[in-house]
CSV table of C-alpha atoms in Angstrom, one decimal:
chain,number,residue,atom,x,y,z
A,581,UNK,CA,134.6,-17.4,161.5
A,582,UNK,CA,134.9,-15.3,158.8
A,583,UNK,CA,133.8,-12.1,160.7
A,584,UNK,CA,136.3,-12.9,163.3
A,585,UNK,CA,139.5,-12.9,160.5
A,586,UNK,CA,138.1,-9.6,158.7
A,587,UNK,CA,138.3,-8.2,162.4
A,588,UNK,CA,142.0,-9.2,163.0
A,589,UNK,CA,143.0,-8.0,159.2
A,590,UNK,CA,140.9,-4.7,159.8
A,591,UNK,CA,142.3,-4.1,162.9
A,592,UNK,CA,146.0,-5.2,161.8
A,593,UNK,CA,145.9,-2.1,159.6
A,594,UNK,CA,144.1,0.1,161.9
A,595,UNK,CA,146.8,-0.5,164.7
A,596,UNK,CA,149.7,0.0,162.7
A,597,UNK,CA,151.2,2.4,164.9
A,598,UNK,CA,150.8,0.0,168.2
A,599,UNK,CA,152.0,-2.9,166.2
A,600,UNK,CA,155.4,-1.5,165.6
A,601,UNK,CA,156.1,-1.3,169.4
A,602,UNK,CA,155.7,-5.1,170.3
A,603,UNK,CA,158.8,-6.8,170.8
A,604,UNK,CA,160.3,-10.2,169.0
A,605,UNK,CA,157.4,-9.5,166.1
A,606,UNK,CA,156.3,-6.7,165.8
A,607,UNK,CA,158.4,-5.4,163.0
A,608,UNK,CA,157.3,-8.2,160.9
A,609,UNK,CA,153.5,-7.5,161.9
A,610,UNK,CA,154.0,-4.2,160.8
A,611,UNK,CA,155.4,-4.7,157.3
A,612,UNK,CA,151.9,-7.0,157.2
A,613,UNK,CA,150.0,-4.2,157.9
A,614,UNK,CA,151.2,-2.1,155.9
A,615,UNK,CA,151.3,-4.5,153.2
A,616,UNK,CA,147.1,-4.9,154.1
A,617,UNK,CA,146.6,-1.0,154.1
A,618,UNK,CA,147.2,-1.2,150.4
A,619,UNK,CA,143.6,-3.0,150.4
A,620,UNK,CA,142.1,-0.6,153.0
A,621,UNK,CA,139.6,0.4,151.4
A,622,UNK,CA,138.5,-3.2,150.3
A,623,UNK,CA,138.8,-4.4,153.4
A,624,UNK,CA,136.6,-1.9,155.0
A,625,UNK,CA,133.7,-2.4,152.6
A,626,UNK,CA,133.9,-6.0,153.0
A,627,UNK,CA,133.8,-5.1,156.7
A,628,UNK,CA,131.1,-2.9,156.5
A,629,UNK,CA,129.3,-5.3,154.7
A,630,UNK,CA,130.1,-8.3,157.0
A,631,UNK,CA,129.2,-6.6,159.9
A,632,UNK,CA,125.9,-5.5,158.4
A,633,UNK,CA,125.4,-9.4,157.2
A,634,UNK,CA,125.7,-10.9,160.0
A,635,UNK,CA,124.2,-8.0,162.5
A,636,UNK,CA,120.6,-8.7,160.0
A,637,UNK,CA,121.1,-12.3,160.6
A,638,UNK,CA,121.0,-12.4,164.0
A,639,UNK,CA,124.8,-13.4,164.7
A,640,UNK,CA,127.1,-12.5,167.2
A,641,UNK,CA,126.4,-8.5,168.3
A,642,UNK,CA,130.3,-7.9,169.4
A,643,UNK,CA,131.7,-9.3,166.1
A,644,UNK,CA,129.5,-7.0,163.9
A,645,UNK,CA,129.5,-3.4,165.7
A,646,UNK,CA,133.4,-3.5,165.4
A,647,UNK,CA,133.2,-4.9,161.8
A,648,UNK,CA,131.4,-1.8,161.6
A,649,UNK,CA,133.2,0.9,163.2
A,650,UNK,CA,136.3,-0.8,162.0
A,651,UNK,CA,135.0,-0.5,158.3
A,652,UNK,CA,133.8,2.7,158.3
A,653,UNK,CA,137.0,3.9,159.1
A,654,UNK,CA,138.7,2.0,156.4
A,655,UNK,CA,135.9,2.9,154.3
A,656,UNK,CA,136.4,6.2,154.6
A,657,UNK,CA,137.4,7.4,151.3
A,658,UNK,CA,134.2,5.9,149.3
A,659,UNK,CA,131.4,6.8,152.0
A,660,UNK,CA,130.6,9.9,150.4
A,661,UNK,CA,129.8,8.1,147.4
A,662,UNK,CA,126.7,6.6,149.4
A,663,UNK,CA,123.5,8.2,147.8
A,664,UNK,CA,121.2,10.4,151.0
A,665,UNK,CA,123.8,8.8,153.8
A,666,UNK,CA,127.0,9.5,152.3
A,667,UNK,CA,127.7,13.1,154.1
A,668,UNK,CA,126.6,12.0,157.7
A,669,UNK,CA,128.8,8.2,157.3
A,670,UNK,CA,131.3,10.6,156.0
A,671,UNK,CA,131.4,12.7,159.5
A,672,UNK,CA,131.0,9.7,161.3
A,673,UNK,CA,133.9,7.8,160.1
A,674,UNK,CA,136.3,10.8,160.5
A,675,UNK,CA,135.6,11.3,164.3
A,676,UNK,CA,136.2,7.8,164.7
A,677,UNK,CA,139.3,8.3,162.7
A,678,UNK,CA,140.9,10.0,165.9
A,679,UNK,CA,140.6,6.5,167.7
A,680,UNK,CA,141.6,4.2,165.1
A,681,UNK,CA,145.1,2.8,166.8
A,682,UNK,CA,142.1,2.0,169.8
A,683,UNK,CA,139.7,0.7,167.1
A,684,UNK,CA,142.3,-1.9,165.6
A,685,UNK,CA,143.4,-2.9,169.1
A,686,UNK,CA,139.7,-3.8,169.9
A,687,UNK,CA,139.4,-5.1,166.6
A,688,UNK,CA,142.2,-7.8,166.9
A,689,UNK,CA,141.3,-8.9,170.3
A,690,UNK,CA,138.0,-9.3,169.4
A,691,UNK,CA,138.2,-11.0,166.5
A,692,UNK,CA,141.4,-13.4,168.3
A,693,UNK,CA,138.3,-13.8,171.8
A,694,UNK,CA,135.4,-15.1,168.5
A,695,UNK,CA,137.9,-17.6,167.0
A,696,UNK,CA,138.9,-19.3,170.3
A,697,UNK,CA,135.6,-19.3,172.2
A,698,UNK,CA,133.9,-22.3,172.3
């Protein structure tokens, strides 16, 4: 479970820019994400981390490649601190930067698909 809410928050922030389009809530949705992007950072090495965790133990394989991607991306800023992988995450997570309002929408609907399957 806890994968599939650090998808939806990670993804929250990552979508900002979709999420201000919705209708009826969306301008509340937005002042969330916004209010989460504060934490981006956090929230992408807890990401990173969670995906990592449960990708190691054998857990669901969706859940943790977009915990991944998603985190890198939020990450961004600290991956160069990374001793011998630093660099290469770095370059990684900005190409995937150009997708990030894809990223969070994937992110969301994943992590909304893990928490209502059965």
């Amino acid at each position: 479970m806890w994968i599939e809410l650090t998808n939806i928050i990670a993804g929250l922030i990552l979508a900002i820019a979709f999420i201000e389009l919705i209708p009826a809530f969306g301008t509340e949705l937005a002042r969330l994400s916004k209010w989460l992007g504060r934490f981006q950072t956090i929230i992408g090495a807890i990401a990173l981390i969670l995906g990592l965790w449960v990708l190691i133990e054998g857990g669901n394989l969706l859940q943790s490649v977009v915990a991944i991607i998603a985190g890198l991306v939020l990450a961004m800023g600290i991956l160069p601190s990374i001793p011998a992988l630093g660099k290469h995450l770095e370059k990684l997570a900005k190409w995937l930067g150009g997708f990030q309002t894809i990223i969070g929408i994937v992110a969301i609907l994943v992590g909304i698909w893990g928490l209502i399957e059965p």
